[in-house]
PDB file of C-alpha atoms and ligand atoms in Angstrom:
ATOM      1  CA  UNK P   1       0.000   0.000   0.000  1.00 42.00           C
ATOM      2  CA  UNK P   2       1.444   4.043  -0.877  1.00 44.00           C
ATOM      3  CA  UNK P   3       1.971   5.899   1.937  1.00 45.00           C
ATOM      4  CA  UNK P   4       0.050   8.641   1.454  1.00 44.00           C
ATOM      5  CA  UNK P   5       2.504  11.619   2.642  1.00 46.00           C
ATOM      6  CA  UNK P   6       0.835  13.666   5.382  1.00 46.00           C
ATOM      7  CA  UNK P   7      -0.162  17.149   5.049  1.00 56.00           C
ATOM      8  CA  UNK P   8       2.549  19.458   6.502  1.00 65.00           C
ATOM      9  CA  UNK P   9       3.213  23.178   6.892  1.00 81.00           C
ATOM     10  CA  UNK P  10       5.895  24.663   8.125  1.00 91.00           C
ATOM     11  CA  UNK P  11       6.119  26.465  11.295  1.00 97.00           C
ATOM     12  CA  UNK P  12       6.110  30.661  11.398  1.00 98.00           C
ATOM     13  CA  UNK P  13       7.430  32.264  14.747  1.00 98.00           C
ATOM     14  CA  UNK P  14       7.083  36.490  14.323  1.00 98.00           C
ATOM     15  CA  UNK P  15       7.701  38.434  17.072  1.00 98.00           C
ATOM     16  CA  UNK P  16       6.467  41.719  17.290  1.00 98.00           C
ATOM     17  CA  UNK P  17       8.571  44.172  19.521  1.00 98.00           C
ATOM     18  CA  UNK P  18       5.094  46.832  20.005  1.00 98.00           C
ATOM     19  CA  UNK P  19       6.666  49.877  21.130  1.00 98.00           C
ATOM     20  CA  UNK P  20      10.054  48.712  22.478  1.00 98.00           C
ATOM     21  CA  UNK P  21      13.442  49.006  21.462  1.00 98.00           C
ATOM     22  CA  UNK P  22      16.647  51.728  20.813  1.00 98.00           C
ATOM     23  CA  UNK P  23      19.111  51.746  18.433  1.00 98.00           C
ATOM     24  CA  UNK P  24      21.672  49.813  20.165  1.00 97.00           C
ATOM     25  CA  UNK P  25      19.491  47.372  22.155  1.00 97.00           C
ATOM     26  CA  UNK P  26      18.131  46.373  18.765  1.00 98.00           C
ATOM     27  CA  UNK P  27      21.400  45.888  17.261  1.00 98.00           C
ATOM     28  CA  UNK P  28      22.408  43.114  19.904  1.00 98.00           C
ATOM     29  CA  UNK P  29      19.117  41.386  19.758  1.00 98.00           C
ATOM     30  CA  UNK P  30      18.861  41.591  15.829  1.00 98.00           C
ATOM     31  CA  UNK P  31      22.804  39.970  15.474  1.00 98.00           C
ATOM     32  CA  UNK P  32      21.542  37.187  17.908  1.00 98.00           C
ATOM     33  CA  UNK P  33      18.254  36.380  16.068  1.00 98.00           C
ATOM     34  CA  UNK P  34      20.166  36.187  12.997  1.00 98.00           C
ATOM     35  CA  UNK P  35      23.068  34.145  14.366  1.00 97.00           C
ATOM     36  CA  UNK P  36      20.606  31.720  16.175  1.00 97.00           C
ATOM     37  CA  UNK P  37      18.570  30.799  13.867  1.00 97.00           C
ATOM     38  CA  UNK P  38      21.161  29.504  11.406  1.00 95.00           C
ATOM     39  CA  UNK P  39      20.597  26.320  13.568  1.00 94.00           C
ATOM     40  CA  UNK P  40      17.037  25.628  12.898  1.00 95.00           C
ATOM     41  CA  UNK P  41      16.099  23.366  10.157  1.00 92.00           C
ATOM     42  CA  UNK P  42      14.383  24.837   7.228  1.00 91.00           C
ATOM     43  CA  UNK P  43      10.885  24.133   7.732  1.00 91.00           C
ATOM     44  CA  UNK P  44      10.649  27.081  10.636  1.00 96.00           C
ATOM     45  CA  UNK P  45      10.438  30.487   9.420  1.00 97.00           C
ATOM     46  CA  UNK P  46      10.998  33.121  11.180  1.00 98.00           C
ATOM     47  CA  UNK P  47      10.226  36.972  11.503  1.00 98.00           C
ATOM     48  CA  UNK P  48      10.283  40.233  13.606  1.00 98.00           C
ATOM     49  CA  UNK P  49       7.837  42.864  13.122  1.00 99.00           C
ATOM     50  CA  UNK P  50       9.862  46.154  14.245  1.00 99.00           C
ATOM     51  CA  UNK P  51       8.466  49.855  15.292  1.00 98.00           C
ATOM     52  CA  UNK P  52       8.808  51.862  11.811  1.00 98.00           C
ATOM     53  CA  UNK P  53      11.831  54.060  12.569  1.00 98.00           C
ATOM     54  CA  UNK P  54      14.231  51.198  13.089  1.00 98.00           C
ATOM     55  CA  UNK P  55      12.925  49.134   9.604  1.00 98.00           C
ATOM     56  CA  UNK P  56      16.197  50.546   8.486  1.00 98.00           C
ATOM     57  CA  UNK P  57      18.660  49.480  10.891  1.00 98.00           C
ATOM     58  CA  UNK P  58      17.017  45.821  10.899  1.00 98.00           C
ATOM     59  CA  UNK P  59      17.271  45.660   7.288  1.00 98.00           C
ATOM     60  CA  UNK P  60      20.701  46.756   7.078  1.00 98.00           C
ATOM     61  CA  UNK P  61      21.155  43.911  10.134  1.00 98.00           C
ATOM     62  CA  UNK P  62      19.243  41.287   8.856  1.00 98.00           C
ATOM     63  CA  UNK P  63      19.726  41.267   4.681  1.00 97.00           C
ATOM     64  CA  UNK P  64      21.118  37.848   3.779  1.00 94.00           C
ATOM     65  CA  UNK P  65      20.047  36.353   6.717  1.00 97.00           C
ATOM     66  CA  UNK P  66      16.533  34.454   6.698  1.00 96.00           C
ATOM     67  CA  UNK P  67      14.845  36.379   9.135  1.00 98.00           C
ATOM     68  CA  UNK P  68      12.325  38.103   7.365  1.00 98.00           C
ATOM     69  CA  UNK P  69      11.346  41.281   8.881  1.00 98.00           C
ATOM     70  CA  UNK P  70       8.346  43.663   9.187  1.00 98.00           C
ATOM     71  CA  UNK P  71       6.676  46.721  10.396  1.00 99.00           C
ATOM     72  CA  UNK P  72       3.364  46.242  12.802  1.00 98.00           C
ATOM     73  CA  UNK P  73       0.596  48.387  11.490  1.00 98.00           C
ATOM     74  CA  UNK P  74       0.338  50.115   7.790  1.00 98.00           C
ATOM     75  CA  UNK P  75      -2.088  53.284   6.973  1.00 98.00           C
ATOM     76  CA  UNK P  76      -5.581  52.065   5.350  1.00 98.00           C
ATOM     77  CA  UNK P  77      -4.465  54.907   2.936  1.00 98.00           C
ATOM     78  CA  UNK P  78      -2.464  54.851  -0.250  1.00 98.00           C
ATOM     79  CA  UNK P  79      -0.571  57.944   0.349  1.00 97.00           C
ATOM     80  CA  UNK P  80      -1.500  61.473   1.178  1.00 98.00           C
ATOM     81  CA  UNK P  81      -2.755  64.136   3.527  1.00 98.00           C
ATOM     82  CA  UNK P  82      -2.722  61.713   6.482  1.00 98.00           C
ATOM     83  CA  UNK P  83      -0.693  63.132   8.921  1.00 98.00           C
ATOM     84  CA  UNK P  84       1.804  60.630  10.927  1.00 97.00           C
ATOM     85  CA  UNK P  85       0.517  58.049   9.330  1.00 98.00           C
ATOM     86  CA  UNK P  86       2.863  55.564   7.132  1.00 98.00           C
ATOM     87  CA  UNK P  87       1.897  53.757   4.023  1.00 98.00           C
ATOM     88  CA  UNK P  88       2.496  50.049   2.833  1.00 98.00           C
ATOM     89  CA  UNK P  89       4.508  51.249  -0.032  1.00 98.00           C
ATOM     90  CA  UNK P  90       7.077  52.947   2.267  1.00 98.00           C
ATOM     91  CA  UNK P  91       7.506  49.919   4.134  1.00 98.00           C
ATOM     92  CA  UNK P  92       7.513  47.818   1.752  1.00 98.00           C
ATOM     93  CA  UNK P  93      10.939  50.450   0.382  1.00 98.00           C
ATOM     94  CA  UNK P  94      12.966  48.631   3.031  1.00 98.00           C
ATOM     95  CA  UNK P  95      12.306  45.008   1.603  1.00 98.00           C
ATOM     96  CA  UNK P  96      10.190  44.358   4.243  1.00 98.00           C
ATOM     97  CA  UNK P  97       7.862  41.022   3.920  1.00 98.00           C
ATOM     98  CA  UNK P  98       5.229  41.469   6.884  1.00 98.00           C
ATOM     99  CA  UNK P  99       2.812  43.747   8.227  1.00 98.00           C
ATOM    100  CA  UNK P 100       0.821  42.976  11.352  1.00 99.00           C
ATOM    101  CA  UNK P 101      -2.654  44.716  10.716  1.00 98.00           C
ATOM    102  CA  UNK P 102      -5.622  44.722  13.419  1.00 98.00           C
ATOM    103  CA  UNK P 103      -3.413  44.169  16.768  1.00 98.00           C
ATOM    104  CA  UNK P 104      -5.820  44.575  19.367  1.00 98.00           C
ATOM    105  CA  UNK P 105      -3.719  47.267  20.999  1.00 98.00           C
ATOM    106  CA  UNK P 106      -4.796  49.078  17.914  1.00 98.00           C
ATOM    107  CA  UNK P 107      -8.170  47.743  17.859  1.00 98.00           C
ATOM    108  CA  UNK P 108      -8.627  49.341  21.086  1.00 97.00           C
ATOM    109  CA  UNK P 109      -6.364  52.224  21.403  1.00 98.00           C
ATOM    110  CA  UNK P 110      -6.472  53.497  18.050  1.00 97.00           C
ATOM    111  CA  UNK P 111     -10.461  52.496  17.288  1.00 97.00           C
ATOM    112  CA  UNK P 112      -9.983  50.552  14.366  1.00 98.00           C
ATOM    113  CA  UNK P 113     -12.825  48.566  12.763  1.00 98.00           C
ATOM    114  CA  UNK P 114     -12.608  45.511  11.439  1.00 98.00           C
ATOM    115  CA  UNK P 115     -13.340  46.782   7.834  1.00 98.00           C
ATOM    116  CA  UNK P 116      -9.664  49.390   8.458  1.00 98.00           C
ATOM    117  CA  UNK P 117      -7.868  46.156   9.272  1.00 98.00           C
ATOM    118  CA  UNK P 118      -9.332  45.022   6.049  1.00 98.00           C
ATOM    119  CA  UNK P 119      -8.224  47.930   3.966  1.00 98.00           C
ATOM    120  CA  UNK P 120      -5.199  47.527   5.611  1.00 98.00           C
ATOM    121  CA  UNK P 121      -4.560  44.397   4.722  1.00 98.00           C
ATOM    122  CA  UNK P 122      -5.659  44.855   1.247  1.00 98.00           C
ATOM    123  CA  UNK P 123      -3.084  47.981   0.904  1.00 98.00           C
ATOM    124  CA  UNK P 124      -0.120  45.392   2.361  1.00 98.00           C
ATOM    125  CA  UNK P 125      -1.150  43.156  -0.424  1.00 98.00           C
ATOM    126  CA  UNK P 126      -0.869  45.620  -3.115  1.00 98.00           C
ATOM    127  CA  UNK P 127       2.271  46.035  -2.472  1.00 98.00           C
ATOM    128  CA  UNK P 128       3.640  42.302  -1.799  1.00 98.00           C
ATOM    129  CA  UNK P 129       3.751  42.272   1.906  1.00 98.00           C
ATOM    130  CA  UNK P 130       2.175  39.651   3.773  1.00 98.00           C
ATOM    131  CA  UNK P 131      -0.687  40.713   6.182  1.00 98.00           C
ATOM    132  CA  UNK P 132      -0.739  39.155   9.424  1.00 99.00           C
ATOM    133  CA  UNK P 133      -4.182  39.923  10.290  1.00 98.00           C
ATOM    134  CA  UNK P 134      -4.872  39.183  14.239  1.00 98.00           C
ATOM    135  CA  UNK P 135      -7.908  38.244  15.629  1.00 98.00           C
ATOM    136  CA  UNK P 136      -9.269  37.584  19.615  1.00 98.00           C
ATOM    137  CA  UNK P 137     -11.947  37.816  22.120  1.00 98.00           C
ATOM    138  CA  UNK P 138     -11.972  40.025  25.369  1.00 97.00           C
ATOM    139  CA  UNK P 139     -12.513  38.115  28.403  1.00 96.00           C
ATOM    140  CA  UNK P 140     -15.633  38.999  28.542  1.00 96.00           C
ATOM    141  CA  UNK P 141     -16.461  38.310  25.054  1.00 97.00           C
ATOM    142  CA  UNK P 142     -15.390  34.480  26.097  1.00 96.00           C
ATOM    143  CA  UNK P 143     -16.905  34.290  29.444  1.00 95.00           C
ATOM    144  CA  UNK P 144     -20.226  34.977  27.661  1.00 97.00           C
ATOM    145  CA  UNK P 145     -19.864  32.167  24.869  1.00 97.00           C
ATOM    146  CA  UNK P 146     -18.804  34.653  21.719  1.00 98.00           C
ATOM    147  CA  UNK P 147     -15.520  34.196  21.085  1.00 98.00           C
ATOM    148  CA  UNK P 148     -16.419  32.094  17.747  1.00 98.00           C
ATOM    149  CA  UNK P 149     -18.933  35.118  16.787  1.00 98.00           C
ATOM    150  CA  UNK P 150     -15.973  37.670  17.648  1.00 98.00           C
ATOM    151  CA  UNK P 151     -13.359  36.048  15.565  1.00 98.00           C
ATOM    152  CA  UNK P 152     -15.236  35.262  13.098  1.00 98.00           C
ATOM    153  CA  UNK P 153     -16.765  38.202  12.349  1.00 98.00           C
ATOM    154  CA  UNK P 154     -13.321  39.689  12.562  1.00 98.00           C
ATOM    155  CA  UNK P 155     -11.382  37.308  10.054  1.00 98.00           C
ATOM    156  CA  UNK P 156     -15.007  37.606   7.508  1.00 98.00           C
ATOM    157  CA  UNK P 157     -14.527  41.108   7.354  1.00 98.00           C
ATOM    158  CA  UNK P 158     -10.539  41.004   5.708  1.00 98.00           C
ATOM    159  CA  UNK P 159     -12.079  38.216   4.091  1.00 98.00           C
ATOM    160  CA  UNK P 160     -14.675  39.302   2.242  1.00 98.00           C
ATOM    161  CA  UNK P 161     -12.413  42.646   0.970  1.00 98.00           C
ATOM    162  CA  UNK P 162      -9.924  40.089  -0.437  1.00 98.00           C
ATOM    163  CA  UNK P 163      -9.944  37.864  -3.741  1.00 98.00           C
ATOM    164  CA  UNK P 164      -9.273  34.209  -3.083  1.00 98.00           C
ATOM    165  CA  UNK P 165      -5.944  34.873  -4.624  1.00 97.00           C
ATOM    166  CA  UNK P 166      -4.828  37.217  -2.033  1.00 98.00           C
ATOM    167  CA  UNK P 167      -6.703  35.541   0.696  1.00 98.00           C
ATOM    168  CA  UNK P 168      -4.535  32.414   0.141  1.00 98.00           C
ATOM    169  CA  UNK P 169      -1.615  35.479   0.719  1.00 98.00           C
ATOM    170  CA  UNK P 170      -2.595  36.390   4.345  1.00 98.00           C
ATOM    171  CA  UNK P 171      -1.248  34.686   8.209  1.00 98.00           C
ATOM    172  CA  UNK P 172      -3.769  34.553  10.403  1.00 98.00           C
ATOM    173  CA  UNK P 173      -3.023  35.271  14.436  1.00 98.00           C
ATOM    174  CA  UNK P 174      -5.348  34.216  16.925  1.00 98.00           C
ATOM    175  CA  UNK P 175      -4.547  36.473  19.746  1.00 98.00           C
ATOM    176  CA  UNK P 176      -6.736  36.031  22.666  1.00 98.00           C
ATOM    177  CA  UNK P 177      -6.806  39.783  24.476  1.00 97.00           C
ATOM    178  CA  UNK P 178      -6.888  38.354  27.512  1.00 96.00           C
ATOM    179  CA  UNK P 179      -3.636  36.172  27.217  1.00 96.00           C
ATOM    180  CA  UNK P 180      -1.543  38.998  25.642  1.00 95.00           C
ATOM    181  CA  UNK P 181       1.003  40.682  27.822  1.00 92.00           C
ATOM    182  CA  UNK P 182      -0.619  38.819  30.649  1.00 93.00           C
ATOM    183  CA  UNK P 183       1.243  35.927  31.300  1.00 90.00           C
ATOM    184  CA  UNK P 184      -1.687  33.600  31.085  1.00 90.00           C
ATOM    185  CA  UNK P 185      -1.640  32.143  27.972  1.00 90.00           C
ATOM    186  CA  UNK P 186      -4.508  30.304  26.345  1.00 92.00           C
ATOM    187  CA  UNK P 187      -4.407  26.533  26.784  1.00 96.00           C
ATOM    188  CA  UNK P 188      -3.359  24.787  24.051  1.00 97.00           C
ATOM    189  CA  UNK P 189      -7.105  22.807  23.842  1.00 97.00           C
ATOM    190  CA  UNK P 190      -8.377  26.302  23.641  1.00 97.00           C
ATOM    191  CA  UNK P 191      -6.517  28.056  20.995  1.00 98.00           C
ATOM    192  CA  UNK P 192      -6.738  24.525  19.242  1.00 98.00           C
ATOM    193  CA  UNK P 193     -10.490  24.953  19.523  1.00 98.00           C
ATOM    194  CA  UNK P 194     -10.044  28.645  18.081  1.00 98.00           C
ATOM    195  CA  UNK P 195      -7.735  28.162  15.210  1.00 98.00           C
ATOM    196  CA  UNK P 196     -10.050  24.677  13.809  1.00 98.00           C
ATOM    197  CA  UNK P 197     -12.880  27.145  14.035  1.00 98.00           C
ATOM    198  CA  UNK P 198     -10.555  29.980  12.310  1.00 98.00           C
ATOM    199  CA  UNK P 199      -9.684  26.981   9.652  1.00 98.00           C
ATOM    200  CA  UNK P 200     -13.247  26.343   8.704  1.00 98.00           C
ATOM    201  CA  UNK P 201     -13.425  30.021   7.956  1.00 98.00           C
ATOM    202  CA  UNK P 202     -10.845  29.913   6.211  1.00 98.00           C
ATOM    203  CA  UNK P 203     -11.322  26.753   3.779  1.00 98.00           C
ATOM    204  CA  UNK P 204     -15.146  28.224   3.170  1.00 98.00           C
ATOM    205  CA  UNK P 205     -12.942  31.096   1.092  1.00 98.00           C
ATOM    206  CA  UNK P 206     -11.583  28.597  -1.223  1.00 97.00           C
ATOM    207  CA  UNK P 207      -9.582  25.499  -1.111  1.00 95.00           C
ATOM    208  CA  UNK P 208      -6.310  27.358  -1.723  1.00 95.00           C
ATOM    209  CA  UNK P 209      -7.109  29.585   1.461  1.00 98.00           C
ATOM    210  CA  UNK P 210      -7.322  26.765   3.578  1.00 97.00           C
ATOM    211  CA  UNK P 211      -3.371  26.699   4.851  1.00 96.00           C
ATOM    212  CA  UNK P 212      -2.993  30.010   5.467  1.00 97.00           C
ATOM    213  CA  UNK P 213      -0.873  29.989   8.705  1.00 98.00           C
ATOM    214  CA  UNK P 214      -2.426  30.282  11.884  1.00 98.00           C
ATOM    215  CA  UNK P 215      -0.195  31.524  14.511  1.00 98.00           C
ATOM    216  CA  UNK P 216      -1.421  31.663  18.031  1.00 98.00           C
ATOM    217  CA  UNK P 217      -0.385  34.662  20.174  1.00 98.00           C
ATOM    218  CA  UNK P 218      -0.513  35.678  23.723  1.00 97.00           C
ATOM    219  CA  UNK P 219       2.076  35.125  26.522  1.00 96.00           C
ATOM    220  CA  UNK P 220       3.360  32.270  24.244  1.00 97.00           C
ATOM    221  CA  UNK P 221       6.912  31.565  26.514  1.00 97.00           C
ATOM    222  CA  UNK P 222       9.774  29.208  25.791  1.00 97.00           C
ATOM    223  CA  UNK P 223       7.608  26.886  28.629  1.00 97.00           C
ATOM    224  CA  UNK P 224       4.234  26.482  26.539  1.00 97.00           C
ATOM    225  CA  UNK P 225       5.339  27.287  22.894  1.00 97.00           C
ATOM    226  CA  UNK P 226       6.077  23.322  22.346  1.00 97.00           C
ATOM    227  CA  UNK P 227       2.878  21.894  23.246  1.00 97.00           C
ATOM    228  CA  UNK P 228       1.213  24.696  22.094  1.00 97.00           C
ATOM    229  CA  UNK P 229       3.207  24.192  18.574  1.00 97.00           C
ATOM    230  CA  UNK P 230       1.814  20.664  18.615  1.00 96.00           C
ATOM    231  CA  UNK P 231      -1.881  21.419  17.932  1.00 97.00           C
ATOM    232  CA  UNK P 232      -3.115  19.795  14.965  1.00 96.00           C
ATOM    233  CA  UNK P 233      -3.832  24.029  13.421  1.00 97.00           C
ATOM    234  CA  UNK P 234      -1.464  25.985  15.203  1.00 98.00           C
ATOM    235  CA  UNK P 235       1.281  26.924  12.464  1.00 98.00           C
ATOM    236  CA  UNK P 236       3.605  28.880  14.981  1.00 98.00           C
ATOM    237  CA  UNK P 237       3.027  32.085  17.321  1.00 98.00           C
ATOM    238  CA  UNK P 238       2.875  35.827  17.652  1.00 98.00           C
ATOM    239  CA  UNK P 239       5.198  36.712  20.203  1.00 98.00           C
ATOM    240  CA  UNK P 240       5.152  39.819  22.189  1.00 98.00           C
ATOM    241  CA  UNK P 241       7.362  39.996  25.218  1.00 97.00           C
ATOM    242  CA  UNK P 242       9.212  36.900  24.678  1.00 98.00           C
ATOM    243  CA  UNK P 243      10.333  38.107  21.354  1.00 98.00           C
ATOM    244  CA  UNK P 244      12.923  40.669  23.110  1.00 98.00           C
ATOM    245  CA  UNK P 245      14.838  38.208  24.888  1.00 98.00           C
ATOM    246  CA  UNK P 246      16.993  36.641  22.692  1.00 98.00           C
ATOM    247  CA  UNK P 247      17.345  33.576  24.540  1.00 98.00           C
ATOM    248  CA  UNK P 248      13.887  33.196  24.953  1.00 98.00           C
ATOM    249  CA  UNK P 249      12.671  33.799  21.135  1.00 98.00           C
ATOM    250  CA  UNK P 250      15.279  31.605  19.819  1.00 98.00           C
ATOM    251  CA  UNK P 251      13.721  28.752  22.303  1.00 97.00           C
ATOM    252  CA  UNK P 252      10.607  29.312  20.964  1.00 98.00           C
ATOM    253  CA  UNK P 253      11.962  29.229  18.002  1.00 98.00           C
ATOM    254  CA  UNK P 254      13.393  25.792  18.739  1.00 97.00           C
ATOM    255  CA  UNK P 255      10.202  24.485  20.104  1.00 97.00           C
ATOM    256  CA  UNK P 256       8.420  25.446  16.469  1.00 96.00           C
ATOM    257  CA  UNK P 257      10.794  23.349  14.475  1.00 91.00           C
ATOM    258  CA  UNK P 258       9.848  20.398  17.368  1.00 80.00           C
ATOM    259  CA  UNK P 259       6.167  21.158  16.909  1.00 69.00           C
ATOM    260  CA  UNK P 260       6.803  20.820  12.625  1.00 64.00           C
ATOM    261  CA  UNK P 261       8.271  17.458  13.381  1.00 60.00           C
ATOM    262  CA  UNK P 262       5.769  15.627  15.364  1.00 57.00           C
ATOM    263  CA  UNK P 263       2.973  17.251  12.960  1.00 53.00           C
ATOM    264  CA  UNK P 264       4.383  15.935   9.638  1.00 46.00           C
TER     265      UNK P 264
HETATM  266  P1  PGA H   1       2.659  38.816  24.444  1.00 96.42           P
HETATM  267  O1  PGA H   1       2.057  39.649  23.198  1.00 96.42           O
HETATM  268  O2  PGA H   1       3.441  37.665  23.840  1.00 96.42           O
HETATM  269  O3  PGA H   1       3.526  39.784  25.159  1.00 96.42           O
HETATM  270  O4  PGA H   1       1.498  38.333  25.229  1.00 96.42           O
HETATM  271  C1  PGA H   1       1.631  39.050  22.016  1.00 96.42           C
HETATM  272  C2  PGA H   1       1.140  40.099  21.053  1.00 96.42           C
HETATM  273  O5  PGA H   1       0.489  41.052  21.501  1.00 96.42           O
HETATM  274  O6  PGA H   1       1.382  39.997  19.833  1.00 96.42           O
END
């Protein structure tokens, strides 16, 4: 009888700095990303989303390595009178290959709908970056059963703005607001739960929109990252805090390239 080979993606660990990090600090912790993950095996990719001003230095840092960088919000706007704000296109100027769009911090703080994420994203996609397009519930929203309403009403929205084509060109983060910066991360049976649900979604788009990574975010730690990695739909993580240590990204690095081996 063929074996018939099993379905595998590869792992994606991003970390996204939010509003951390000076010139030399970054310097130290961009050499050691790019040293460290030399010794993961191909099948993890990895990434760090970086506040706008320093999308320089970590280019200049980072070129020829294969840590793919990124900025963590883009303007809904092409370009224009839009004071402060920075468009796709001049991110995309430093080679950049991601753009986090609806963070909850910006959800909340900065009052952005769920159809500005999805002009957002569609603006990243016009000019070839990839959208990581985060989704999550409050804890209230959970505690009162609508966390699949929430998300899912957040991920149709960029959804239905996008082609299949570009749909099949997004990353999805589940990002559960009451888990980020917290230290009390989801369990992995519940962001499991979340991303099968977000997969669904997903595979209703279109076939080819159907592995879109799913990366789980939200006090993911060098202690939960491997069994979290494990889940069946959990393609790799968001990382916030962690993701400034470089000792502790680089583990969770590690544990991602674990997680791609016991899925395939
Ligand atoms: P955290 O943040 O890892 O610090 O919880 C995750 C995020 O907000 O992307």
């Amino acid at each position: 009888m063929t074996k018939q080979p099993t379905k595998q993606r590869s792992k994606l660990v991003v970390g996204n700095w939010k509003m951390h990090g000076r010139l030399a600090a970054n310097a130290a912790l961009l050499e050691a990303v790019a040293r460290g993950v030399q010794a993961l095996p191909a099948d993890v990719r990895v990434g760090v989303c970086v506040p706008f001003p320093y999308l320089a230095q970590t280019q200049a840092l980072l070129g020829g390595s294969r840590v793919v960088w990124g900025a963590q919000d883009v303007s809904a706007h092409e370009q224009g009178a839009y004071t402060g704000e920075v468009a796709a296109g001049m991110v995309a100027d430093f080679e950049a290959g991601f753009a986090i769009v609806g963070h909850s911090e910006r959800r909340a703080y900065h009052g952005e709908s769920s159809e500005v994420v999805a002009q957002k994203a569609q603006r990243a996609l016009a000019v070839r970056l990839t959208p990581i397009v985060c989704v999550g519930e409050t804890l209230e929203e959970r505690e009162s059963g609508a966390t699949e309403r929430v998300v899912g009403a957040q991920l149709d929205a960029v959804l239905a703005a996008l082609s299949v084509e570009e749909a099949a060109c997004i990353v999805v983060a589940y990002e559960p607001v009451w888990a980020i910066g917290t230290g009390k991360s989801a369990t992995s049976e519940q962001a499991q739960q979340v991303h099968a649900f977000l997969r669904a979604r997903l595979a209703a788009k279109g076939a080819q929109v159907a592995d879109v990574p799913l990366l789980y975010g939200g006090s993911v730690k060098p202690e939960n990252a491997a069994e979290l990695f494990r889940q069946a739909d959990i393609d790799g993580g968001l990382i916030g805090g962690a993701s400034l240590k470089e000792g502790d990204f680089l583990a969770i690095c590690a544990a991602a390239a674990a997680g791609a081996r016991v899925a395939g």
